[in-house]
Structures are given as structure tokens and as C-alpha cells.
CSV table of C-alpha atoms in Angstrom, one decimal:
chain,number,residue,atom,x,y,z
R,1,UNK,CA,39.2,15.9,-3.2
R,2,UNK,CA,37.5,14.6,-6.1
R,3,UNK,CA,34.5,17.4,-7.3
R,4,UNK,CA,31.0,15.6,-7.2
R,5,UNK,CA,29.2,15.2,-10.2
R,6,UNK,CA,26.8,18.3,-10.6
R,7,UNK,CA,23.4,16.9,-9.3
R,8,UNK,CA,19.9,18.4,-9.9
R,9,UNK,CA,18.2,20.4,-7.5
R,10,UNK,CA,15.4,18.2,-5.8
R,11,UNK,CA,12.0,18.9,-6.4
R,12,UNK,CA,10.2,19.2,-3.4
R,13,UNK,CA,7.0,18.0,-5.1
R,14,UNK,CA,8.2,15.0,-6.5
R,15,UNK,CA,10.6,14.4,-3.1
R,16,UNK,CA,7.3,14.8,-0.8
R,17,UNK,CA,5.4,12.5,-3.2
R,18,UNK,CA,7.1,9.5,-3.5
R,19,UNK,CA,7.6,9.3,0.9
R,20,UNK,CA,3.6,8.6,0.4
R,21,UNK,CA,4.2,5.8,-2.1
R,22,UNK,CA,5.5,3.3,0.3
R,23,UNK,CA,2.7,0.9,1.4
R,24,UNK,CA,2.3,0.6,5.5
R,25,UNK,CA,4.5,3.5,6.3
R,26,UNK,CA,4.0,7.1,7.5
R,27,UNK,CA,7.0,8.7,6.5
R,28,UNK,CA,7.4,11.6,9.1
R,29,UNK,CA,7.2,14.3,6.7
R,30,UNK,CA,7.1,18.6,7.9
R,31,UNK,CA,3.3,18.0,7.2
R,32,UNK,CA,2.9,15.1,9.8
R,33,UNK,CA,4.9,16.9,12.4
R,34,UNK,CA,3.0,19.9,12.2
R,35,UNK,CA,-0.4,17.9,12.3
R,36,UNK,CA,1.0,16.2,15.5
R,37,UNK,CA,3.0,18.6,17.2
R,38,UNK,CA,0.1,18.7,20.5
R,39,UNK,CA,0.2,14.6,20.4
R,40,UNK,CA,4.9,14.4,19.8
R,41,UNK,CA,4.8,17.1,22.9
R,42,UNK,CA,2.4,15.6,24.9
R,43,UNK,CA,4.1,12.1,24.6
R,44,UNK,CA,7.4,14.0,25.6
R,45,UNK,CA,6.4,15.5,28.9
R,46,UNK,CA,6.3,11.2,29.9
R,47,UNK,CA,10.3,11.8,30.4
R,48,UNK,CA,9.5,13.2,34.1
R,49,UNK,CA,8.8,10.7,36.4
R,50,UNK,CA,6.2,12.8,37.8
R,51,UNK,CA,4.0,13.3,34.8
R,52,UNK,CA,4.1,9.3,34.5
R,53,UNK,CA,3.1,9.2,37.8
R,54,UNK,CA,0.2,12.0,37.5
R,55,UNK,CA,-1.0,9.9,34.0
R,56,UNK,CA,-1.0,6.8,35.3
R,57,UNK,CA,-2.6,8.3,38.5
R,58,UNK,CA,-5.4,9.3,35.8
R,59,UNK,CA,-5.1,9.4,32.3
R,60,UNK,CA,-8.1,11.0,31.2
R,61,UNK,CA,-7.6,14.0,33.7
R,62,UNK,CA,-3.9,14.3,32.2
R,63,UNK,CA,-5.1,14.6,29.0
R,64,UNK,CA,-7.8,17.0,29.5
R,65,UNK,CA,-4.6,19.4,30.5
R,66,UNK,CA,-3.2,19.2,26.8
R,67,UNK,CA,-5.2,21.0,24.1
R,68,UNK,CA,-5.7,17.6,21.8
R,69,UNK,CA,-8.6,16.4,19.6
R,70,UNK,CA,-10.8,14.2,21.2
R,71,UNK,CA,-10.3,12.1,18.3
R,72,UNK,CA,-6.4,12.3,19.9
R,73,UNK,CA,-7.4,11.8,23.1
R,74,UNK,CA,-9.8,8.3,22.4
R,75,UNK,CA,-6.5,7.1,20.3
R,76,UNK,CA,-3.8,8.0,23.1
R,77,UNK,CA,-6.3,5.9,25.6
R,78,UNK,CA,-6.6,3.3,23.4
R,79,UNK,CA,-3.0,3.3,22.2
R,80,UNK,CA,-4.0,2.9,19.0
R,81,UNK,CA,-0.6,4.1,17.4
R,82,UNK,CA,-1.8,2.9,14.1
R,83,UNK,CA,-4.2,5.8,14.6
R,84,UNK,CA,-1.8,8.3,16.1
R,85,UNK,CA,0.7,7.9,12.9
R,86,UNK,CA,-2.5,9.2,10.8
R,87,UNK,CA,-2.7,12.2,13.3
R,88,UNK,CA,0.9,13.2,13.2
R,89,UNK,CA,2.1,11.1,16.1
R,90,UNK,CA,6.0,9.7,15.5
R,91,UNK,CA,6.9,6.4,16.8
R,92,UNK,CA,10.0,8.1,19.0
R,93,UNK,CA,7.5,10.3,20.8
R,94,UNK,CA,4.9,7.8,21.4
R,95,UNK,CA,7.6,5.7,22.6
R,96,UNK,CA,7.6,7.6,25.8
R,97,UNK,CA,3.5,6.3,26.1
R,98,UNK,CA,4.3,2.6,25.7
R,99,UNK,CA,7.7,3.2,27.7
R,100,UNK,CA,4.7,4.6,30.7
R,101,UNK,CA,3.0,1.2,30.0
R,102,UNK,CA,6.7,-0.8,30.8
R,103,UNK,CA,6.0,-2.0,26.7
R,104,UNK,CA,9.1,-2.4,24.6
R,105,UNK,CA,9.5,-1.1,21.0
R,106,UNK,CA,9.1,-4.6,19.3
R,107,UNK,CA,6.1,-5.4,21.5
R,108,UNK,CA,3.9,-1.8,20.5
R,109,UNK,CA,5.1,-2.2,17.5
R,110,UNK,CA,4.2,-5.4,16.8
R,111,UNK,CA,0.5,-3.7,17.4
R,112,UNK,CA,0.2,-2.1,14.6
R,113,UNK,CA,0.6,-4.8,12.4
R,114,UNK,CA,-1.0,-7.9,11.4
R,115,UNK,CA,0.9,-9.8,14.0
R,116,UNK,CA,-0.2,-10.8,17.3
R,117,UNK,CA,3.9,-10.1,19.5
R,118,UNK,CA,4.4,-13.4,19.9
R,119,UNK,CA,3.8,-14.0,16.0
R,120,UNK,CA,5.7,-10.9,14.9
R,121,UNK,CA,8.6,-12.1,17.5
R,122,UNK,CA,8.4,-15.5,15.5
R,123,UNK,CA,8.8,-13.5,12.0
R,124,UNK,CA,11.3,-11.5,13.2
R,125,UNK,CA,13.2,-14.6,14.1
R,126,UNK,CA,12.5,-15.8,10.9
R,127,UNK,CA,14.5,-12.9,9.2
R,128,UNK,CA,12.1,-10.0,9.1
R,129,UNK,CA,9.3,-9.1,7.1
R,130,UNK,CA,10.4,-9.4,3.6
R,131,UNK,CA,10.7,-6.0,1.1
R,132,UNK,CA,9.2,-8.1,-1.9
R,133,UNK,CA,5.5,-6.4,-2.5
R,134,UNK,CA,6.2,-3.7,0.2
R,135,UNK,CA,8.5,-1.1,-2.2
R,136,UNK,CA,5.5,0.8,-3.6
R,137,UNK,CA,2.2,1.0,-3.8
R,138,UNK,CA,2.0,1.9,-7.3
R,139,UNK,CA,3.8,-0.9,-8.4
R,140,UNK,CA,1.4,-3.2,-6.4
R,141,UNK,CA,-1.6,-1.8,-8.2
R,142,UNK,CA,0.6,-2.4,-11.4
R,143,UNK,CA,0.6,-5.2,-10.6
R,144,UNK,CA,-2.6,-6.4,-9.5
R,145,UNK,CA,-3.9,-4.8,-13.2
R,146,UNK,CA,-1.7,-7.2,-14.5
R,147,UNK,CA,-2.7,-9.5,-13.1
R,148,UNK,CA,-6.2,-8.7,-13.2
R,149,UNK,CA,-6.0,-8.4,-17.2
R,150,UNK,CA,-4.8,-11.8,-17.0
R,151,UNK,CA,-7.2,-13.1,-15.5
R,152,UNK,CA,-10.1,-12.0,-17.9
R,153,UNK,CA,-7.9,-12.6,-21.1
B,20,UNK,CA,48.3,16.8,15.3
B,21,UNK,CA,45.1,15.2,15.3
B,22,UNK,CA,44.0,12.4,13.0
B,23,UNK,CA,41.2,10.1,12.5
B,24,UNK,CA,42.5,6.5,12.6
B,25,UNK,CA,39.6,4.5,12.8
B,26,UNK,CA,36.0,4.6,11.6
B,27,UNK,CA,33.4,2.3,13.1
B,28,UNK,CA,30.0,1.8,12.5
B,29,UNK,CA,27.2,-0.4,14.7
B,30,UNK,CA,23.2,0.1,15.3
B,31,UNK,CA,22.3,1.3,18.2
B,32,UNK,CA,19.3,-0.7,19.4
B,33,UNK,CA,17.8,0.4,22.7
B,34,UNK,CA,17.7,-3.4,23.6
B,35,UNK,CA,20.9,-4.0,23.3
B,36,UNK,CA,21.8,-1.4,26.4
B,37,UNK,CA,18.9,-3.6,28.6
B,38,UNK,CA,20.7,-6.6,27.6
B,39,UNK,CA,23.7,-5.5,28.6
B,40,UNK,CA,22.9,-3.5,31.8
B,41,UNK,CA,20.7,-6.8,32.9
B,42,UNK,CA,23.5,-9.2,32.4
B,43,UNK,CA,22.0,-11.1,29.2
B,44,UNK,CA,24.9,-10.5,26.4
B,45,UNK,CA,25.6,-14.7,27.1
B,46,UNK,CA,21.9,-15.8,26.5
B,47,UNK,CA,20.4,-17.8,23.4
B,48,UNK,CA,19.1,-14.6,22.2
B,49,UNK,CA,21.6,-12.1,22.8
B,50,UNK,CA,25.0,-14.2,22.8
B,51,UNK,CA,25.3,-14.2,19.3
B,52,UNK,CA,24.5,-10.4,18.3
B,53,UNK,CA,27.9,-9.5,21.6
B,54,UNK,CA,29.8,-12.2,20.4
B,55,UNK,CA,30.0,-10.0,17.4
B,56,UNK,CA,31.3,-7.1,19.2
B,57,UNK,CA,34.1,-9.1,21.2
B,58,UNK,CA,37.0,-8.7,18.1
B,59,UNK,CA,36.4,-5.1,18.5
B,60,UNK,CA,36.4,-4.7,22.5
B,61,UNK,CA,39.9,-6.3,22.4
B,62,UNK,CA,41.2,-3.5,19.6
B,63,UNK,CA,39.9,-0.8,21.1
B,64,UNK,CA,41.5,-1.8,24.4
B,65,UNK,CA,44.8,-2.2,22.6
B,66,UNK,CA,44.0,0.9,20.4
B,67,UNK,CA,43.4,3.5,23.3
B,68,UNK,CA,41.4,6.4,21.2
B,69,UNK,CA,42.0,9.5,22.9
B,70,UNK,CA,38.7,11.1,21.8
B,71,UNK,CA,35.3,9.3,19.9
B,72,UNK,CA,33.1,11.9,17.5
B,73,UNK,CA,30.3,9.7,18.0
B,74,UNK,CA,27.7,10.4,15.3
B,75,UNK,CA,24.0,9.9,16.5
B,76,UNK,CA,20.8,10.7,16.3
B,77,UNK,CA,18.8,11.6,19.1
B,78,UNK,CA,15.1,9.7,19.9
B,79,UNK,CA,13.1,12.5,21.4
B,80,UNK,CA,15.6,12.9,24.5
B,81,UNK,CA,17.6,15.9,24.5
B,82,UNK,CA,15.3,17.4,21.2
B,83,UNK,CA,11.9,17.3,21.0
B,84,UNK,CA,9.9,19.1,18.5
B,85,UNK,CA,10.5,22.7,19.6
B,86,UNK,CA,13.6,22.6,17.8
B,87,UNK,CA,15.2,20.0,15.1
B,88,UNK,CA,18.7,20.9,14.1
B,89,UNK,CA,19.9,18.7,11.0
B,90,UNK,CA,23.6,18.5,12.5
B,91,UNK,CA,24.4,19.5,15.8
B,92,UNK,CA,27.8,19.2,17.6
B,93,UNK,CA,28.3,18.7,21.7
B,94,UNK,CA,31.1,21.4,22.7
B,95,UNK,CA,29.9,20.2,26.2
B,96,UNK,CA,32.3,19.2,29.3
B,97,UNK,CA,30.2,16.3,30.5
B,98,UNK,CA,26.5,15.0,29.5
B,99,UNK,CA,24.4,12.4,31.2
B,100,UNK,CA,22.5,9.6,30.1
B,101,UNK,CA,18.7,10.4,29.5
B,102,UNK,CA,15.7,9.6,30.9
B,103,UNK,CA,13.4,8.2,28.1
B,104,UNK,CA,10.6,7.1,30.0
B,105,UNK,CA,12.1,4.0,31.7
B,106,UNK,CA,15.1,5.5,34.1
B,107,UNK,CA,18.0,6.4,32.9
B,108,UNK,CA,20.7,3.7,31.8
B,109,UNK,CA,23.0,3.3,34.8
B,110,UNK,CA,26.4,3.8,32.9
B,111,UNK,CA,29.3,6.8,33.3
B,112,UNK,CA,28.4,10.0,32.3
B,113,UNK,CA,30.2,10.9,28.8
B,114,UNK,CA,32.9,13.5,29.0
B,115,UNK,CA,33.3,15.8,26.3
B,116,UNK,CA,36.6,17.3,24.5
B,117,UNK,CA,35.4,21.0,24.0
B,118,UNK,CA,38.4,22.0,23.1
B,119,UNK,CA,38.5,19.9,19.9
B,120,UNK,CA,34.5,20.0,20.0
B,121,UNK,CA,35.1,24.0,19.5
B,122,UNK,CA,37.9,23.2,16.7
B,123,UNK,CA,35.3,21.1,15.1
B,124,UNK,CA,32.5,23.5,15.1
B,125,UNK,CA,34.4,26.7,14.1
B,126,UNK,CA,36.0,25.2,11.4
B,127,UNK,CA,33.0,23.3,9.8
B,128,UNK,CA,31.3,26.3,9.7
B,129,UNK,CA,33.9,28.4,7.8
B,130,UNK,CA,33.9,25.1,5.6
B,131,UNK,CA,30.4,26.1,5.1
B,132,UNK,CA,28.6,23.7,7.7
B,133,UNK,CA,26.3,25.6,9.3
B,134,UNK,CA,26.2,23.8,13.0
B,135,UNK,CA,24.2,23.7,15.9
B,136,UNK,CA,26.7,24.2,18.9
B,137,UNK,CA,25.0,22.1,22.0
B,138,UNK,CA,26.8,23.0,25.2
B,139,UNK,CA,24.3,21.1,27.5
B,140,UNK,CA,22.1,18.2,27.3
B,141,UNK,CA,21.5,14.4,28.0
B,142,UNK,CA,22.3,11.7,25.6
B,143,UNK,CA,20.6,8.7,24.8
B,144,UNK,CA,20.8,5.4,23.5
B,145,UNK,CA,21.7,6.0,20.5
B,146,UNK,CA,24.9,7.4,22.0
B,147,UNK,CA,25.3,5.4,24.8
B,148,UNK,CA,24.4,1.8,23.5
B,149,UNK,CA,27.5,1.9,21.1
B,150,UNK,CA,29.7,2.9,23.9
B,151,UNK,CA,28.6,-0.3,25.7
B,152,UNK,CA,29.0,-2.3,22.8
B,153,UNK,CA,32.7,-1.3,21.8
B,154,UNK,CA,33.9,-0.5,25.5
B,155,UNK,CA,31.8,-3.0,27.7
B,156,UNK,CA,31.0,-2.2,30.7
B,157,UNK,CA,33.7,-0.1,32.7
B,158,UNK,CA,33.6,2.6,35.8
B,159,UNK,CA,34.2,5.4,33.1
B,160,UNK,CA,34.5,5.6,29.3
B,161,UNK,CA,38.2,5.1,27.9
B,162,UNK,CA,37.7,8.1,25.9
B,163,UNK,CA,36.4,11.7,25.1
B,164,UNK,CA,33.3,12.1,23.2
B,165,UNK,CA,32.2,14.8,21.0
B,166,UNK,CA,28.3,14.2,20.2
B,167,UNK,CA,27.7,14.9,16.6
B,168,UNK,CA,23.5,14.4,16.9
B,169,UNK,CA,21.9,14.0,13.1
B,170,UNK,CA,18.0,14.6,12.7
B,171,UNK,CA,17.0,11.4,10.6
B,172,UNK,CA,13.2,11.9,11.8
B,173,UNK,CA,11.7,14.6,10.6
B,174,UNK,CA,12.0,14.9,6.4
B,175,UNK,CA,13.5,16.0,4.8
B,176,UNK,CA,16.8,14.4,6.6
B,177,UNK,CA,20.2,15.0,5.0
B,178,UNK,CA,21.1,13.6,2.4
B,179,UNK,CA,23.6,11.1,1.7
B,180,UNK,CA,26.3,13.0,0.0
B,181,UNK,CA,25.8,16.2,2.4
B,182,UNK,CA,26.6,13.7,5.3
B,183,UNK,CA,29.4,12.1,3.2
B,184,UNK,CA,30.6,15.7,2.5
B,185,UNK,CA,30.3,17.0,6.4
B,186,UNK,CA,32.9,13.6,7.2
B,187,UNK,CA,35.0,15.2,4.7
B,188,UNK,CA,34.7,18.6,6.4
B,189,UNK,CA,35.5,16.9,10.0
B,190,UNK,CA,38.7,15.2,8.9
B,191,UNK,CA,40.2,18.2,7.9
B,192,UNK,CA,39.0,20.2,11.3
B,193,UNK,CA,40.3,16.9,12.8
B,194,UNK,CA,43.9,17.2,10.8
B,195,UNK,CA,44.5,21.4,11.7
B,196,UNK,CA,44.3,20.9,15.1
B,197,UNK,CA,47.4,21.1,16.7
B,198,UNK,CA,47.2,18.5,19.5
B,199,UNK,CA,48.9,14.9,18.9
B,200,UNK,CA,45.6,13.0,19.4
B,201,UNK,CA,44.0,10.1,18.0
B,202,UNK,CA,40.9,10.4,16.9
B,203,UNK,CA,38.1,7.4,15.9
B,204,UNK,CA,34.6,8.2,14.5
B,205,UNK,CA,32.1,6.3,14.9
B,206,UNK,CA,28.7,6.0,12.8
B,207,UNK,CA,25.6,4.9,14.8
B,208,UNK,CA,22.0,3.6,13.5
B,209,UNK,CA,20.2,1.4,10.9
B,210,UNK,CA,20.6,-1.1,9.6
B,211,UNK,CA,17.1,-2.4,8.0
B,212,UNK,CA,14.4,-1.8,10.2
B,213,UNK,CA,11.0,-0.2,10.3
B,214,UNK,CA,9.3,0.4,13.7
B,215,UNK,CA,5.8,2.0,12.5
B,216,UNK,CA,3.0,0.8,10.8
B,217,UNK,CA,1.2,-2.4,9.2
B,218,UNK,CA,5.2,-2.5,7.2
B,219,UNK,CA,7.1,-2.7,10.6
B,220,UNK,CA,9.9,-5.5,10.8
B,221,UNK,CA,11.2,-5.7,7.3
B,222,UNK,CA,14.3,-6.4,7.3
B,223,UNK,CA,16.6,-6.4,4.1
B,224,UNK,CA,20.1,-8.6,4.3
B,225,UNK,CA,20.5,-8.3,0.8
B,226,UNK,CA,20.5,-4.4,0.8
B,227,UNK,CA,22.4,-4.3,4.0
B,228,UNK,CA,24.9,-6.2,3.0
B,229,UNK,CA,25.3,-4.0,-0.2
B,230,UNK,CA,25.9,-1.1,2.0
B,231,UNK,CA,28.3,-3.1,4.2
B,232,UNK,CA,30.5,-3.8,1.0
B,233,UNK,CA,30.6,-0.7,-0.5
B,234,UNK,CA,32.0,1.0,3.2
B,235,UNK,CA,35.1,-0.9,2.0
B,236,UNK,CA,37.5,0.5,-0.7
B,237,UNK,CA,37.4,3.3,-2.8
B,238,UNK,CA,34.2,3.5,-4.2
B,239,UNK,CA,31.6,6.6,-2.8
B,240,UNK,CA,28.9,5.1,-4.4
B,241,UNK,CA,26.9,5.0,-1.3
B,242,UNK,CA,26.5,9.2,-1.2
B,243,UNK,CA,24.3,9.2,-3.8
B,244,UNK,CA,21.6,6.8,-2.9
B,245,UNK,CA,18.3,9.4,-2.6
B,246,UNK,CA,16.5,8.8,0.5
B,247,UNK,CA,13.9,7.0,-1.0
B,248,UNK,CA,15.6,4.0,-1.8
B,249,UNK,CA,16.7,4.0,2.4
B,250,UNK,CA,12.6,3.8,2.7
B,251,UNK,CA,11.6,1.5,0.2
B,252,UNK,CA,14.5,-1.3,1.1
B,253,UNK,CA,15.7,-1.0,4.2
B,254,UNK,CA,12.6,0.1,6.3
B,255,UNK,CA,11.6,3.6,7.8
B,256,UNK,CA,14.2,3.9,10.0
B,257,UNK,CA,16.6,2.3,7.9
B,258,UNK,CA,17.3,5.9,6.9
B,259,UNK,CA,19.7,6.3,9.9
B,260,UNK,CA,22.6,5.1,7.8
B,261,UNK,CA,23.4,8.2,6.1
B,262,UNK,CA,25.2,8.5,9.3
B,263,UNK,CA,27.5,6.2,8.3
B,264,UNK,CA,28.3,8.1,5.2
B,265,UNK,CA,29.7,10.8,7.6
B,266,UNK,CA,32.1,8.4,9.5
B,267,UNK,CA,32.8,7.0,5.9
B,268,UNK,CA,33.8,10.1,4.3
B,269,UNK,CA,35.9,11.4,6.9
B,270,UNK,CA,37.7,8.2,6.4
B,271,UNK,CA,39.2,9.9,3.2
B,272,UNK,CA,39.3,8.4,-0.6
B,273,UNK,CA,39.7,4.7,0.7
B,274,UNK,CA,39.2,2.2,3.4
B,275,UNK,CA,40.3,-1.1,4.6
B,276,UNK,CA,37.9,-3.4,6.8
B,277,UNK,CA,39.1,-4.6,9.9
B,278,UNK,CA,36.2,-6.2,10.9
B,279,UNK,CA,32.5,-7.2,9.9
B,280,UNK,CA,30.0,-8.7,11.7
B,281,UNK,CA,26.0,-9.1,10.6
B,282,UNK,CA,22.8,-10.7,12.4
B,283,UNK,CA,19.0,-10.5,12.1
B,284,UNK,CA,17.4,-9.8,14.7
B,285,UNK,CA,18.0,-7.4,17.3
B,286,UNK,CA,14.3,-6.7,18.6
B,287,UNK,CA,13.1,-5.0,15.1
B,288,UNK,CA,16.3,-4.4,13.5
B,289,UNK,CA,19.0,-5.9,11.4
B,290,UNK,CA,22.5,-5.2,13.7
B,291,UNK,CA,25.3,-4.5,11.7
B,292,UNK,CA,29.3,-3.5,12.7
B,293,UNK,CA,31.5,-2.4,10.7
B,294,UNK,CA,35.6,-1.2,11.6
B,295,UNK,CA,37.4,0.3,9.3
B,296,UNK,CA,40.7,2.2,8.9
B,297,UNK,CA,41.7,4.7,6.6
B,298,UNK,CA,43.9,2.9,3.5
């Protein structure tokens, strides 16, 4: 066995920094997870058949039995999972929601994007959304001073 | 004694196991991702593994956020298909080796890997969809499976050279036990594909196929991509390749491909296969 290269010890700083330079993305990070814990465990007790039963029976009532922001509660109604990513939510929790609603991944996902599912369905068919201009947001805004300096030069 | 003979690698798209339970692998859609899959049905029949570590990660089934173990290894007799919210998948229940499982776990963790032991749970499709995909559909599973369940969701996840490493570790737990067995690993996941947010559905075949390459031969300079280039190419869930890197290094110093097979899109993902042998 070959002995790997001596590698630097991460910094966590750093490490934790760059998950938040990606544009459109909420990496899942210990600080998400904790924020979202009440809206991940709620979303998990939808494996029984009888809590989707009782929350489809009535969703608000279900609710009221998890101690959520109301804030969490209006976005879990709404499925606004654009929304529930901000409060900590992680797509293979809320998952179990749009599972309840008989939704497949491509179709709730295709909700929080710009794309309509039959349109995002199209793209995907197309090959994807494409990485170029979605690596970093600080290379975007790099960019755009570029291009804004251009622009008055 | 035991030996690993075969790596293979595949996503494990939840679709895939509806296409295949309703009947739709032959359709416009779907015909072209199985038909991918059909070189590698016919070896396996004609390869017979006696036991599968099948390296996975787990999609809020059998883990939810109470506890997150970064590698965790089934010593289980049997496990069932989960539940995830729509039924569970109608396929055999997966049996376990715990004998070897046990082998595995004790001997990784005097190499210094400190693993979870699971001795009960469900599995889900991240287990069960490459088990349809390699081994079609069939009254019970043509081999033992030892679950080896990787957190890739909550950060940070491993990284790429500790899962490269921990294949290293399992080959040699796989080569001291004393039972003439062959052994295949399998890594499960990826390949581009982001599933949340205004990003979700980018897809990179360029990167992919990068990866795909450098499975082959002896190079391992896949263990020290940072998990940040995983995010910034390949999508948010993209990271579940570093799962690969375990089936990859406990493929030893080299590798030969068998068979490759690549196609955009499965649902949101990019699907890639890889088999390989060690060389």
C-alpha cells in the first residue's frame, strides 16, 4: 500500500464557507439540520400509512401536533420547498410530503425552480441544466463587475 | 478464502425501481437507460457472487435525524424493503451474511474504522434499485448482502480518500476470512444530479465521464477531489460518488473495465454503470 501524500487538516471555516458559495443550492450543512430538525422529523413520521392517512384526513390539525413555526407550518401547507430549504428542511425528508401528495422527485422538484414540470422535463431531456454560470456565486459577481466595467469604459 | 472479484458501480434512482416493478424497462423512455444494464445481468448470472457488500446511502428510511452514522455496516440476517411514503417495493427481502458482515465490522475497526454495527432495519432504494438493475426481477436475490449505508446528506460527508481508504480496509477483512467465497462490491449513487433548489437538474457529462475514466487503471486520483468540487460540478447530490471510491479502492492498486454504459436522463439524474475487476 502506497502511503498518501500528507494532506492538511481542513479548516472548518473555510470548508463551511465555500458550501454557501454555490448559487441555487442549500448545501445541508450541521447548521441547516439543526434549524430543521422539527420540519426533517415531522416529514419522517409520513412513512406510516396512518399518519398519511390522519394528514390528509386534515393537515392543519396534524400540524398543530408538531411544535413548528407557523412560518413552517404556512410553508409545509403550501409546499413551498423552496421555503422549507431556507428553514432547514432536506429534500430526502420532505420527500415523504410530496410522496403523501402521490408527486414524484422530478415533478416537486421541478417546483422550485424556474421551470413549470413539463418545461423542466423538456430540459432534462435536453441534457440537464448546464454547470456554466452555476459553480459560484462569487465568480458570477466577478463577473458581472467585469462586465459591468466594460460597459462604462 | 474470501476475495473481492468484481467491483460495480450504478445510480440508484428511485424511478428506476417503478419502472421496473410497473413493467416499463422496454418503453421510449426507459428502454434505453435497462438496455444498459443487460451486458451485466448476463455476467452476473454466469458469475454467481456468493455475497454483494452493497455500499449505499440511506434516504431518510431506516435513519432519520435522531442519529447519522457516517459508515454503518448490516450484520443483520434478513432486512425488508422500506416504506418511503408510497408502499414498499414489492421485491425479496435481502438476506444478510452476518457471519462475514461480523468479519467485516470487527476487523475494520481494529484497522481503525470506527463502524456503526446495524443488526436491524429496512432498506431502501438506494439498496434495492441496484439489486433490480443487476439481478432483474427474480423470486429471491442470487446472493448475500452486507449493507454498508454511507451518510452523504448531512455535511460534512466523508471524504473521498477516507472512503477510498475504508475499500482498502474491506478488502483486506474480505481476504483474512477463511471461507472460499466470492465476493463483488458494489458502489451505488450519483452521478450528476441536483434535486433542490432554483440549481436542480444540472447535469455534467463532461465531469461524469472524467470520473468514469479515472475508475479504470491505476491512477487514485479520484480520492482527493474535496467535496466541493462534487457540489460545484456534478450537482448537490452528485456527492454520492465518494461511494464509489470505496468499491474502487477495495479493488486494490488497479482495475480493468468490463463494462461502461452512460445516459442522461433518468428523472433528475445522470445514470451511470460501471463493472470492473481487479487487474
Amino acid at each position: 500500500m502506497t502511503q498518501p501524500p500528507a494532506r492538511p487538516t481542513t479548516d472548518i471555516h473555510a470548508y463551511l464557507e465555500e458550501l454557501e458559495d454555490i448559487p441555487g443550492t442549500r448545501v445541508y450543512t450541521a447548521a441547516r439540520a439543526r434549524r430543521g430538525y422539527r420540519i426533517n422529523q415531522f416529514a419522517m413520521s409520513l412513512m406510516k400509512a396512518e399518519n398519511r392517512a390522519r394528514f390528509k384526513a386534515d393537515e392543519r390539525a396534524y400540524l398543530d401536533e408538531w411544535d413548528l413555526s407557523e412560518e413552517a407550518r404556512a410553508a409545509l401547507l403550501a409546499r413551498d420547498y423552496n421555503a422549507l430549504l431556507d428553514m432547514g428542511g432536506n429534500v430526502y425528508f420532505l420527500a415523504k410530503l410530496f410522496s403523501t401528495d402521490g408527486i414524484g422527485f422530478a415533478e416537486a422538484v421541478s417546483s422550485m425552480t424556474e421551470h413549470d414540470f413539463e418545461s423542466y422535463k423538456a430540459m432534462m431531456a435536453a441534457g440537464g441544466r448546464s454547470p456554466q454560470g452555476q459553480r459560484s456565486k462569487k465568480a458570477n459577481r466577478a463577473a458581472e463587475g467585469a462586465a459591468d466595467n466594460e460597459g462604462t469604459c | 478464502m474470501a476475495r473481492i472479484t468484481a467491483g460495480v458501480a450504478s445510480s440508484h434512482v428511485p424511478l428506476l425501481g417503478v419502472a421496473h416493478d410497473q413493467g416499463k424497462d422496454r418503453d421510449e423512455y426507459f428502454g434505453p437507460i435497462f438496455a444498459g444494464y443487460e451486458w451485466t445481468r448476463a455476467w452476473e448470472k454466469a458469475e454467481k457472487p456468493d455475497v454483494v457488500i452493497l455500499v449505499y446511502n440511506d434516504h431518510a428510511s431506516a435513519f432519520d435525524m435522531k442519529i447519522v452514522p457516517t459508515f454503518a455496516i448490516g450484520c443483520g440476517e434478513r432486512y425488508k424493503p422500506a416504506d418511503e411514503g408510497w408502499g414498499a417495493r414489492q421485491v425479496p427481502d435481502v438476506i444478510g451474511d452476518p457471519d462475514l458482515a461480523w468479519h467485516i465490522a470487527q476487523s475494520l475497526i481494529l484497522d481503525e474504522f470506527d463502524m456503526t454495527i446495524i443488526n436491524e432495519m429496512d432498506v431502501d432504494h438506494g439498496l434495492t434499485v441496484p439489486l433490480s438493475m443487476m439481478f432483474g426481477a427474480v423470486e429471491q436475490w442470487p446472493a448475500k448482502v452486507i449493507p454498508l449505508a454511507v451518510n452523504v446528506v448531512t455535511y460534512p460527508v466523508p471524504t473521498g480518500n477516507r472512503c477510498w481508504a475504508l475499500g482498502e480496509a474491506i478488502a483486506r477483512a474480505v481476504a483474512s476470512y477463511p471461507e472460499d467465497l466470492d465476493v463483488q462490491i458494489w458502489g451505488t449513487g450519483g452521478m450528476s444530479h441536483q434535486l433542490q433548489g432554483p440549481r436542480a437538474g444540472l447535469i455534467n457529462r463532461e465531469w461524469d465521464n472524467m470520473f468514469l475514466d479515472k475508475l479504470v487503471g491505476e491512477t487514485d486520483e479520484l480520492r482527493w477531489i474535496p467535496h466541493i468540487e462534487y457540489l460545484r460540478e456534478t450537482g448537490s447530490e452528485g456527492i454520492e460518488m465518494v461511494m464509489w471510491l470505496i468499491m474502487r479502492g477495495a479493488l486494490g492498486k488497479a482495475t480493468r473495465q468490463l463494462h461502461r454504459h452512460y445516459h442522461v436522463p433518468c428523472s433528475n439524474t445522470a445514470i451511470g454503470h460501471l463493472v470492473l475487476e481487479p487487474a
